[in-house]
Short mmCIF file of C-alpha atoms and ligand atoms in Angstrom, two decimals:
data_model
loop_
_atom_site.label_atom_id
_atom_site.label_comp_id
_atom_site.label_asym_id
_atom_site.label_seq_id
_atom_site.Cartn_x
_atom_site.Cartn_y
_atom_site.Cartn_z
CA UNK V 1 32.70 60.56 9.86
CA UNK V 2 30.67 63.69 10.26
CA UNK V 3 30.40 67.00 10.98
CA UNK V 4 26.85 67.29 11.10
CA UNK V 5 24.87 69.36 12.95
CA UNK V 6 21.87 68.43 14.37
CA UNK V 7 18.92 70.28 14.93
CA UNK V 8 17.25 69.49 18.34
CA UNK V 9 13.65 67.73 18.10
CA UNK V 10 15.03 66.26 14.66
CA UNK V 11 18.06 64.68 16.14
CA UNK V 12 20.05 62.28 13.44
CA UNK V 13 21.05 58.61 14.92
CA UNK V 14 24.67 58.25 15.00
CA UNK V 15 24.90 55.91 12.49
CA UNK V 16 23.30 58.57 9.95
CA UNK V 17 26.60 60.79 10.23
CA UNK V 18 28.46 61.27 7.04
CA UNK V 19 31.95 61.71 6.57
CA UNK V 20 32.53 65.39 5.21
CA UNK V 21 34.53 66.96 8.77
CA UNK V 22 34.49 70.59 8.50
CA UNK V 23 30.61 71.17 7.01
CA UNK V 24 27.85 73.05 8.45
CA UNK V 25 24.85 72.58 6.88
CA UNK V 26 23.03 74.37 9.59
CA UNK V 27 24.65 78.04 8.20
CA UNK V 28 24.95 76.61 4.62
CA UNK V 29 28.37 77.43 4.07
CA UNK V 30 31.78 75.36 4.35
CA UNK V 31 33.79 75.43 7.74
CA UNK V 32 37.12 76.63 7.37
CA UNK V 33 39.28 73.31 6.86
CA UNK V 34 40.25 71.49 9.60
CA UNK V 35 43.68 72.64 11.13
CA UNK V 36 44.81 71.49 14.55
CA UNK V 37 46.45 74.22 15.88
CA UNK V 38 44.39 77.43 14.11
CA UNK V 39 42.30 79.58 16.87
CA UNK V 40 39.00 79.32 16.76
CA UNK V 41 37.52 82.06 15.17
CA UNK V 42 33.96 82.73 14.04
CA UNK V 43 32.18 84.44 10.95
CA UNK V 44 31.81 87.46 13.68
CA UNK V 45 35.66 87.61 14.73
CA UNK V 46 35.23 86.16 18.35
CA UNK V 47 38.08 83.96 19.00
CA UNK V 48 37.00 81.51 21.29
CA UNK V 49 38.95 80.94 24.78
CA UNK V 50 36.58 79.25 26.70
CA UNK V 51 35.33 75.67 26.41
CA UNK V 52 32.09 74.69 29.65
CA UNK V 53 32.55 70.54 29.98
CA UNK V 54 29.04 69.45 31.33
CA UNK V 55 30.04 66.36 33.41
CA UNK V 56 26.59 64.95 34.16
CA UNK V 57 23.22 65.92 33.68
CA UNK V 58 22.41 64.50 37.33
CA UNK V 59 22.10 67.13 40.26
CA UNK V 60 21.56 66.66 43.81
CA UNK V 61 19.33 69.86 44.32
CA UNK V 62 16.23 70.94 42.16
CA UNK V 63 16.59 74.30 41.66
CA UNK V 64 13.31 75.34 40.31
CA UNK V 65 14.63 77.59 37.65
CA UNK V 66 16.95 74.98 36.35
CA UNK V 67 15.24 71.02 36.96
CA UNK V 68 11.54 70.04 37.14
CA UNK V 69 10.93 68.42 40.71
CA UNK V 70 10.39 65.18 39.55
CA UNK V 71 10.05 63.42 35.87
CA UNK V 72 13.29 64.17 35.22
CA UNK V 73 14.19 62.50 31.40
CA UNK V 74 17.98 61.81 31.93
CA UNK V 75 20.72 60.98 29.71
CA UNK V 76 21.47 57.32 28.40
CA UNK V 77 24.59 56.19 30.77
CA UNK V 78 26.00 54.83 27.86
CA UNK V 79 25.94 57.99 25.86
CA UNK V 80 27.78 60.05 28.90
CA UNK V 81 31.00 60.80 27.71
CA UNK V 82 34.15 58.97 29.34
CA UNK V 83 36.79 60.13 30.68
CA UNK V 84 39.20 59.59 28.22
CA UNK V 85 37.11 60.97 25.85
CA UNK V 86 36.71 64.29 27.60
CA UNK V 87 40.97 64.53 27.82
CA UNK V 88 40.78 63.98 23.82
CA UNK V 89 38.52 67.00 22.93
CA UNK V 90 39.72 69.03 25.54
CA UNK V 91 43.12 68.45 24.08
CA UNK V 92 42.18 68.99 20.63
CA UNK V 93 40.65 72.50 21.93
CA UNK V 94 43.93 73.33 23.93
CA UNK V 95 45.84 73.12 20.61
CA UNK V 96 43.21 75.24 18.94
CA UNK V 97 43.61 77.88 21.57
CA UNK V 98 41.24 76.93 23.98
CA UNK V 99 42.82 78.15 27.39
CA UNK V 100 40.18 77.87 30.28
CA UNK V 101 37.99 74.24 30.79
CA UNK V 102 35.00 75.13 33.03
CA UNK V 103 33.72 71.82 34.65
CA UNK V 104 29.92 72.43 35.29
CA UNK V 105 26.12 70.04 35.01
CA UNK V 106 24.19 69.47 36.49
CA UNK V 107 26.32 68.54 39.71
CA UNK V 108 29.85 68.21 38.45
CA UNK V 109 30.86 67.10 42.04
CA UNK V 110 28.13 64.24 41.75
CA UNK V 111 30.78 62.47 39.05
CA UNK V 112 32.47 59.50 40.78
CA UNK V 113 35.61 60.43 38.78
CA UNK V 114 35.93 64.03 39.33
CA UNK V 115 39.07 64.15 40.72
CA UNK V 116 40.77 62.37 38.22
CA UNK V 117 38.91 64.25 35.79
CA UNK V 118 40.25 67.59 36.85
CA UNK V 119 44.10 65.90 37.44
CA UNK V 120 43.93 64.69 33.50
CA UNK V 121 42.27 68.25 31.85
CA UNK V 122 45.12 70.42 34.38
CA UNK V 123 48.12 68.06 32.72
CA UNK V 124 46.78 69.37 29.33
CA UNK V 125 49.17 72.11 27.74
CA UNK V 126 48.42 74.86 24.69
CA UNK V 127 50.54 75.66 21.94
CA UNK V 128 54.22 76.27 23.23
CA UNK V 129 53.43 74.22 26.43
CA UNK V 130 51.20 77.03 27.95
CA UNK V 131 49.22 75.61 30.95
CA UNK V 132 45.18 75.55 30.72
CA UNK V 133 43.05 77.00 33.31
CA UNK V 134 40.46 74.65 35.41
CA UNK V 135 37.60 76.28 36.65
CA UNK V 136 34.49 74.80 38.37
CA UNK V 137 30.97 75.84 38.81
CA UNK V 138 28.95 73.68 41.47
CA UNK V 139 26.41 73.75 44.25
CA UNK V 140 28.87 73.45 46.45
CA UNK V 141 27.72 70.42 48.11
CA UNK V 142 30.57 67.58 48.85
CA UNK V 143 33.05 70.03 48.07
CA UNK V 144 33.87 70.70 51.91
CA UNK V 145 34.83 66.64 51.45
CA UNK V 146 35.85 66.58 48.10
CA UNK V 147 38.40 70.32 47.73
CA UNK V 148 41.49 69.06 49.01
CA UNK V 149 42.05 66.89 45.92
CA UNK V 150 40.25 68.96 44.12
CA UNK V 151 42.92 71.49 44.47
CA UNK V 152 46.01 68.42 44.36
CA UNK V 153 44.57 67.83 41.25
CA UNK V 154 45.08 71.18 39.74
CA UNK V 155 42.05 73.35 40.12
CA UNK V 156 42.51 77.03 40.18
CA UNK V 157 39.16 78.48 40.09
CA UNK V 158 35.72 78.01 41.43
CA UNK V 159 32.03 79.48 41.34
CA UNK V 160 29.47 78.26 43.81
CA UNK V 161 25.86 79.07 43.24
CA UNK V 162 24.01 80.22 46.83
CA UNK V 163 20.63 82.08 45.88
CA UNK V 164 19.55 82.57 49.33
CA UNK V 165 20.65 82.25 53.34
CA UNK V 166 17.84 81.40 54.94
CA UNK V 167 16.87 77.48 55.28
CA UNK V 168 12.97 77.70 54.69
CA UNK V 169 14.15 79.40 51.93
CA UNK V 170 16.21 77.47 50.05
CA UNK V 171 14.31 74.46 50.98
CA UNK V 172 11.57 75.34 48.89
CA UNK V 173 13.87 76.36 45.92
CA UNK V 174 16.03 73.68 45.67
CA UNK V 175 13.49 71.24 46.74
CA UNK V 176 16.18 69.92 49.12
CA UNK V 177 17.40 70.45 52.55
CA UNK V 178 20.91 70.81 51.92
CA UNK V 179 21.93 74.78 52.66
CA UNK V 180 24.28 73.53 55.76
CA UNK V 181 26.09 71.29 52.94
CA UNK V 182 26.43 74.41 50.55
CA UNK V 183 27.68 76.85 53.58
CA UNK V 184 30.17 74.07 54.69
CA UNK V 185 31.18 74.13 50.53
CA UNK V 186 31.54 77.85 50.43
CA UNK V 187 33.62 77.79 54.09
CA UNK V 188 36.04 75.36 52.55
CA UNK V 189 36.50 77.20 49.60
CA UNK V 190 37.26 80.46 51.71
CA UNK V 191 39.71 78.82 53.83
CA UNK V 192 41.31 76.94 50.57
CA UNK V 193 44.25 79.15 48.44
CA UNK V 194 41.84 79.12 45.56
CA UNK V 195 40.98 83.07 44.53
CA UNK V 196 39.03 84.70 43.38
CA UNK V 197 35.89 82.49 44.64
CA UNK V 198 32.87 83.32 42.96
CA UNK V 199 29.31 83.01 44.55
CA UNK V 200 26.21 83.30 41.91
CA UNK V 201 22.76 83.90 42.82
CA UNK V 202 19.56 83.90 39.95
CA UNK V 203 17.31 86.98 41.57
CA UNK V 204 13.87 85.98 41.64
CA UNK V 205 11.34 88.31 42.70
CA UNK V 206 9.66 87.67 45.94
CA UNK V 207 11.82 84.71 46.09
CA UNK V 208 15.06 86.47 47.19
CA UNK V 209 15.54 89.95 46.12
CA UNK V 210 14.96 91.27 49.39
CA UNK V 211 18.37 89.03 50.35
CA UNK V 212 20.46 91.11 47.80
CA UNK V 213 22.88 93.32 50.35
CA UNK V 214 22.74 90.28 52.70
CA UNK V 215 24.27 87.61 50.42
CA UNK V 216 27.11 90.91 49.11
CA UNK V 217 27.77 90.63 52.97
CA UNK V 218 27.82 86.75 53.16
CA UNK V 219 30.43 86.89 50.15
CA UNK V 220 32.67 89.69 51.55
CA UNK V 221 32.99 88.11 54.93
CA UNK V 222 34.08 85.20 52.69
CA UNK V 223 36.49 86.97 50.77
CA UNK V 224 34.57 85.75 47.81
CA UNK V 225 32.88 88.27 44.67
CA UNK V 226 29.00 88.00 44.79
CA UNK V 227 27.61 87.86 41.37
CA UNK V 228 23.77 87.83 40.80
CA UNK V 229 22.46 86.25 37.71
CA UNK V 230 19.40 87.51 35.61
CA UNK V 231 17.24 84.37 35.00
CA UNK V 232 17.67 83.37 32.02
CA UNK V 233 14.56 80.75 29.98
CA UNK V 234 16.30 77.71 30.51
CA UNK V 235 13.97 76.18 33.37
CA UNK V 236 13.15 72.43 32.14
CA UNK V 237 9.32 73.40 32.91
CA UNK V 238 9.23 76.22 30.62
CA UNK V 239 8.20 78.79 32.98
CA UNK V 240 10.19 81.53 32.74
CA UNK V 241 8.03 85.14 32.77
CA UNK V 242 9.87 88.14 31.34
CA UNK V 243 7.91 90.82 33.91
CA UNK V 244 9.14 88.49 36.58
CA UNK V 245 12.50 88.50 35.87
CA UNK V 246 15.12 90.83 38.29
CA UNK V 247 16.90 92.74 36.33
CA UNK V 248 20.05 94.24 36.24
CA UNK V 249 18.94 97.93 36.38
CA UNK V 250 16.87 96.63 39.48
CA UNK V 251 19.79 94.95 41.22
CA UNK V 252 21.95 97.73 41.54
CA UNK V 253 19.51 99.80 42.29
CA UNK V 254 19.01 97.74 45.66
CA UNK V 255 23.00 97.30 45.95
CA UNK V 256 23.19 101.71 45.56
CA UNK V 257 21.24 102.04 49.09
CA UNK V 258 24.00 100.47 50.60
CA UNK V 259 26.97 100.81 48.56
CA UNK V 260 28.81 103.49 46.31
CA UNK V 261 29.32 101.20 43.03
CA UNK V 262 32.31 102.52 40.91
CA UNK V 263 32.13 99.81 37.73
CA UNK V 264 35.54 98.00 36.89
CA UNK V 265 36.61 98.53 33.60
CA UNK V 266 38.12 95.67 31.30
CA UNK V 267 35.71 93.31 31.58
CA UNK V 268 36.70 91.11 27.95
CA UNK V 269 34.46 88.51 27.08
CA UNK V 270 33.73 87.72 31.09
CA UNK V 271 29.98 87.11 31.60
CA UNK V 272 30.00 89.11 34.56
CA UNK V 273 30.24 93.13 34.59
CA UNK V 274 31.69 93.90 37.88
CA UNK V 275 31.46 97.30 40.41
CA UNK V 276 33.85 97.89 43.50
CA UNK V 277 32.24 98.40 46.87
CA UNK V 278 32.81 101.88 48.21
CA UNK V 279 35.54 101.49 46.09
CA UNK V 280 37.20 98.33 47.30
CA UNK V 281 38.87 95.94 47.17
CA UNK V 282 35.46 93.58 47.15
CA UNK V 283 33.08 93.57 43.75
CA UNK V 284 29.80 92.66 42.82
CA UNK V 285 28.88 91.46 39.44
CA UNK V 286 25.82 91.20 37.59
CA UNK V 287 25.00 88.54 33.97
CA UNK V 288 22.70 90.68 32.63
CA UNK V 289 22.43 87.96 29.90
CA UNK V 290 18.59 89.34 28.88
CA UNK V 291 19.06 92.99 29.74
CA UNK V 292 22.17 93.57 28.55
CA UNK V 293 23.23 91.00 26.53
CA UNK V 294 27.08 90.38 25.87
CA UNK V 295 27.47 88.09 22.58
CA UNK V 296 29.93 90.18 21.26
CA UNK V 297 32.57 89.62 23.50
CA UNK V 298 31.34 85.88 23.66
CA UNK V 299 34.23 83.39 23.86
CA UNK V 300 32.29 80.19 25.06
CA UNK V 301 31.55 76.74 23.44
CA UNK V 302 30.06 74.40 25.56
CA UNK V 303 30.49 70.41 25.53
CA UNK V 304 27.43 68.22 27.12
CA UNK V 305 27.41 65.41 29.08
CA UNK V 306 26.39 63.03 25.92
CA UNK V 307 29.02 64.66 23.68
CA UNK V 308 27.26 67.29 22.04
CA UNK V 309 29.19 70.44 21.04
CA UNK V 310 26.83 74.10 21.14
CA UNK V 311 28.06 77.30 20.49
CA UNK V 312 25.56 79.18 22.32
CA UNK V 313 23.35 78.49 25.47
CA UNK V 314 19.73 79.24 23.43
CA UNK V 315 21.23 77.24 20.57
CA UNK V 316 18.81 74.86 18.49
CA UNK V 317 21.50 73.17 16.86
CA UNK V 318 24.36 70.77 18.56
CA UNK V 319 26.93 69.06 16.83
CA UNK V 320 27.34 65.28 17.61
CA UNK V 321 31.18 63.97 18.49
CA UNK V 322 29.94 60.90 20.31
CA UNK V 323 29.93 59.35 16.36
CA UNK V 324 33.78 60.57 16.02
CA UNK V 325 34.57 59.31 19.39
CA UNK V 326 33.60 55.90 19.10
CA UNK V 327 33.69 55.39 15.80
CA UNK V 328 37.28 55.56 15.39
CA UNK V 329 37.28 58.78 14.09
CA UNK V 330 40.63 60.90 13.88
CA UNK V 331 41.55 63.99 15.85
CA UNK V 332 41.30 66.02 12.57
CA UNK V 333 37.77 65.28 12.86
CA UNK V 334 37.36 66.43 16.40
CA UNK V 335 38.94 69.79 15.15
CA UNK V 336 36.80 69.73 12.42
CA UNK V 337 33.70 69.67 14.62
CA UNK V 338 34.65 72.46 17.20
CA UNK V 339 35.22 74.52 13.95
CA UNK V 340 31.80 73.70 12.15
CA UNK V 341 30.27 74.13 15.51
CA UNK V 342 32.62 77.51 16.14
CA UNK V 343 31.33 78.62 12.25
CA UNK V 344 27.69 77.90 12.97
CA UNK V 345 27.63 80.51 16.01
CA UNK V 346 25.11 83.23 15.53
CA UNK V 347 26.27 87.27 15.82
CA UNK V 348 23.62 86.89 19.33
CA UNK V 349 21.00 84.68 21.19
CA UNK V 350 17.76 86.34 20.71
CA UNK V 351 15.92 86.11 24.26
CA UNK V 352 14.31 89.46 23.44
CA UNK V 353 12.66 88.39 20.05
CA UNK V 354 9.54 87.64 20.03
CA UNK V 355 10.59 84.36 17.58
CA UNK V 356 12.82 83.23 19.94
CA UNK V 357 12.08 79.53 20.87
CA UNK V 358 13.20 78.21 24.61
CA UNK V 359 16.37 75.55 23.99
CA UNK V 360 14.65 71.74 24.48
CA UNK V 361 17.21 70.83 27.33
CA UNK V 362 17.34 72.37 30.90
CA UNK V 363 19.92 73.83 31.81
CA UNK V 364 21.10 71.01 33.87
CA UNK V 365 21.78 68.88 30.58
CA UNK V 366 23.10 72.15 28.70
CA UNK V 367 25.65 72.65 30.86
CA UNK V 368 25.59 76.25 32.89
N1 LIG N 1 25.01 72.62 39.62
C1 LIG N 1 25.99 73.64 39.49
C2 LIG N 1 25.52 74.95 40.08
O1 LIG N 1 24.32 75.07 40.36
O2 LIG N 1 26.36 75.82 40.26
C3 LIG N 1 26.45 73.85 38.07
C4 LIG N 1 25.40 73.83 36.99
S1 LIG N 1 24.23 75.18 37.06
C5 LIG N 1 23.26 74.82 35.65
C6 LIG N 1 25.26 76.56 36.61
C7 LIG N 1 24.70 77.91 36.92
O3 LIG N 1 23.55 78.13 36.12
C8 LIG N 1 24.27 78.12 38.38
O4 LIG N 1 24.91 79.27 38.89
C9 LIG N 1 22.79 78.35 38.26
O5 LIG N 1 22.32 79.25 39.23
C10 LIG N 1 22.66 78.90 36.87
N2 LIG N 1 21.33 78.73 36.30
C11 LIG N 1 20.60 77.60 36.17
N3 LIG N 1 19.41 77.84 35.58
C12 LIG N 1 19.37 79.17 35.33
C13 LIG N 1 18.41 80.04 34.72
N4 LIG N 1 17.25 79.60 34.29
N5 LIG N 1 18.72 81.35 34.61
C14 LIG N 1 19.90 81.83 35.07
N6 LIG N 1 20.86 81.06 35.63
C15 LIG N 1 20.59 79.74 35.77
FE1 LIG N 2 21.37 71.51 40.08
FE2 LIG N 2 22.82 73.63 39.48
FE3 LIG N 2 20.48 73.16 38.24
FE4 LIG N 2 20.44 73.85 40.79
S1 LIG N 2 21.23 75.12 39.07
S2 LIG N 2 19.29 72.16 39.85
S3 LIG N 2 22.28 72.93 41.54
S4 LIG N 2 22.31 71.96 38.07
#
């Protein structure tokens, strides 16, 4: 069984997967060996924490920076990874040190067995029995239905992506006419025990950056932390345009004519950099992921829907478990793979050179 990693556009057939577990011949060099238990740590020192499940490439918006509107190629069903095989990587990545499973998609609330999914990754434990952290990051629609055993089940966090207010608005963006659903989401959230709740916008000019103070406002009333999002290449249509993009600098320069920002310190390896509002207690962030990039502090991996391990969003190169999974493969060999895929990470993503080649999936099938 293999730890081979594949390089999208060339991708191997599972049956082509060798048995050497622990081998990346995308960098060249030999993994470490495989160790259940060892942190995963990469040739630049990041020890990695975090580990985004993609539950379904399937959505029930459009976004237009994310899915094209229609022609949509999706995922073989029978290459969606099960249930059971979610609980035995995510276990495998608990004992390595993994301590926070992000549930995202596409839709993660459009998976029939979501609940269950969150109740079997929240029973998981770390080395010396500590608990792992279940975070979710969805449109928000069907959670006003589906939070109460959401939270039974053992989620503690959530983010819920709301780029504008206005109906016309979001109509046209989404492609759907679903914002009541998504303000019903984000009310349920607020009244739920679940803190912090995080609301994420992409700024788009002339799309919605003249709704920046007003969707701060939305989240405060809310009790919730606004975070806007630079957008980021990832658009299944290949669209994205650089002098289009919001950025960072720009954002808070809109948030500064109505707030004093004070920025909060100790950010880690969060995506987010975060400023109190006329000093408190409620925070913006921003993800300046192409202004101000922060792969240093990176402690991500990200699983996708059809089993595919990437160490980086812009990655060209995933590394196939779906041949380990169902070929009666060993857990050695899922550790294996997480630490060829963990080895193969690159010191940053490279939006900003000129070389730098758009990833072949959306973001809906990466996983956001
Ligand atoms: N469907 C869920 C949602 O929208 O929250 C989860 C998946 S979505 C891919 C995760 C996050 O990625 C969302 O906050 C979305 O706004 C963000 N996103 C999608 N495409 C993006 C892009 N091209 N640039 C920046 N952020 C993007
Ligand atoms: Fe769906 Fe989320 Fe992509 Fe929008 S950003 S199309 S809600 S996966």
């Amino acid at each position: 069984m293999s730890a081979i990693p594949v390089t999208i556009g060339r991708r191997v057939p599972v049956s082509a997967a060798s048995a050497d577990v622990g081998v990346s011949a995308a960098a060249g060099v030999a993994a470490p060996a495989a160790t259940i238990g060892a942190p995963l740590v990469d040739t630049h020192g990041r020890v990695h924490r975090d580990l985004r499940i993609s539950l379904t490439d399937r959505c029930s918006l459009r976004c237009t920076y994310c899915m094209p509107e229609q022609g949509n190629e999706w995922l073989a069903k029978s290459s969606i990874v099960s249930l059971d095989e979610i609980v035995r990587i995510a276990r495998v990545a608990a004992a390595d040190g993994i301590t926070t499973f992000r549930l995202t998609g596409g839709e993660p609330l459009l998976r029939a067995d979501i609940v269950e999914v969150v109740r079997r990754l929240a029973a998981i434990t770390g080395p010396g029995g500590r608990p792992v952290e279940i975070a979710m990051t969805t449109n928000g629609i069907r959670l006003a239905e589906l939070l109460p055993g959401l939270v039974d089940a053992g989620l503690d966090r959530l983010n819920i992506s709301i780029d504008t207010l206005r109906r016309d608005r979001f109509h046209a963006l989404t492609r759907r006419d679903r914002l009541d659903d998504v303000l019903a989401g984000i009310a349920a959230a607020a009244a739920s025990g679940l803190r912090p709740v995080k609301l994420n916008a992409v700024a788009m000019r002339d799309v919605n950056d003249d709704e920046l103070v007003d969707l701060v406002e939305f989240a405060t009333g809310h009790d919730a932390q606004m975070r806007f999002i630079e957008q980021m290449p990832l658009d299944a249509g290949h669209t994205w345009d650089r002098s289009r993009m919001v950025t960072q600098d720009e954002i808070l320069a809109t948030l500064r004519g109505r707030w004093t920002l004070t920025p909060v310190p100790g950010r880690g390896g969060a995506p987010a950099a975060r400023w109190l509002l006329d000093g408190g207690p409620h925070s913006v962030g921003v993800i300046a992921s192409v202004t101000a990039p922060f792969c240093g502090d990176c402690d991500r991996l990200r699983l996708t829907a059809d089993g595919q391990l990437r160490n980086c969003l812009f990655s060209a190169t995933e590394y196939d478990l779906l041949p380990i999974l169902r070929g009666g493969g060993e857990d050695g060999q899922v550790d294996g793979m997480l630490r060829s895929c963990v080895h193969g990470k690159l010191p940053g993503h490279a939006i900003n050179d000129p070389s730098f080649l758009q990833p072949v999936r959306g973001m809906n099938a990466i996983g956001g």
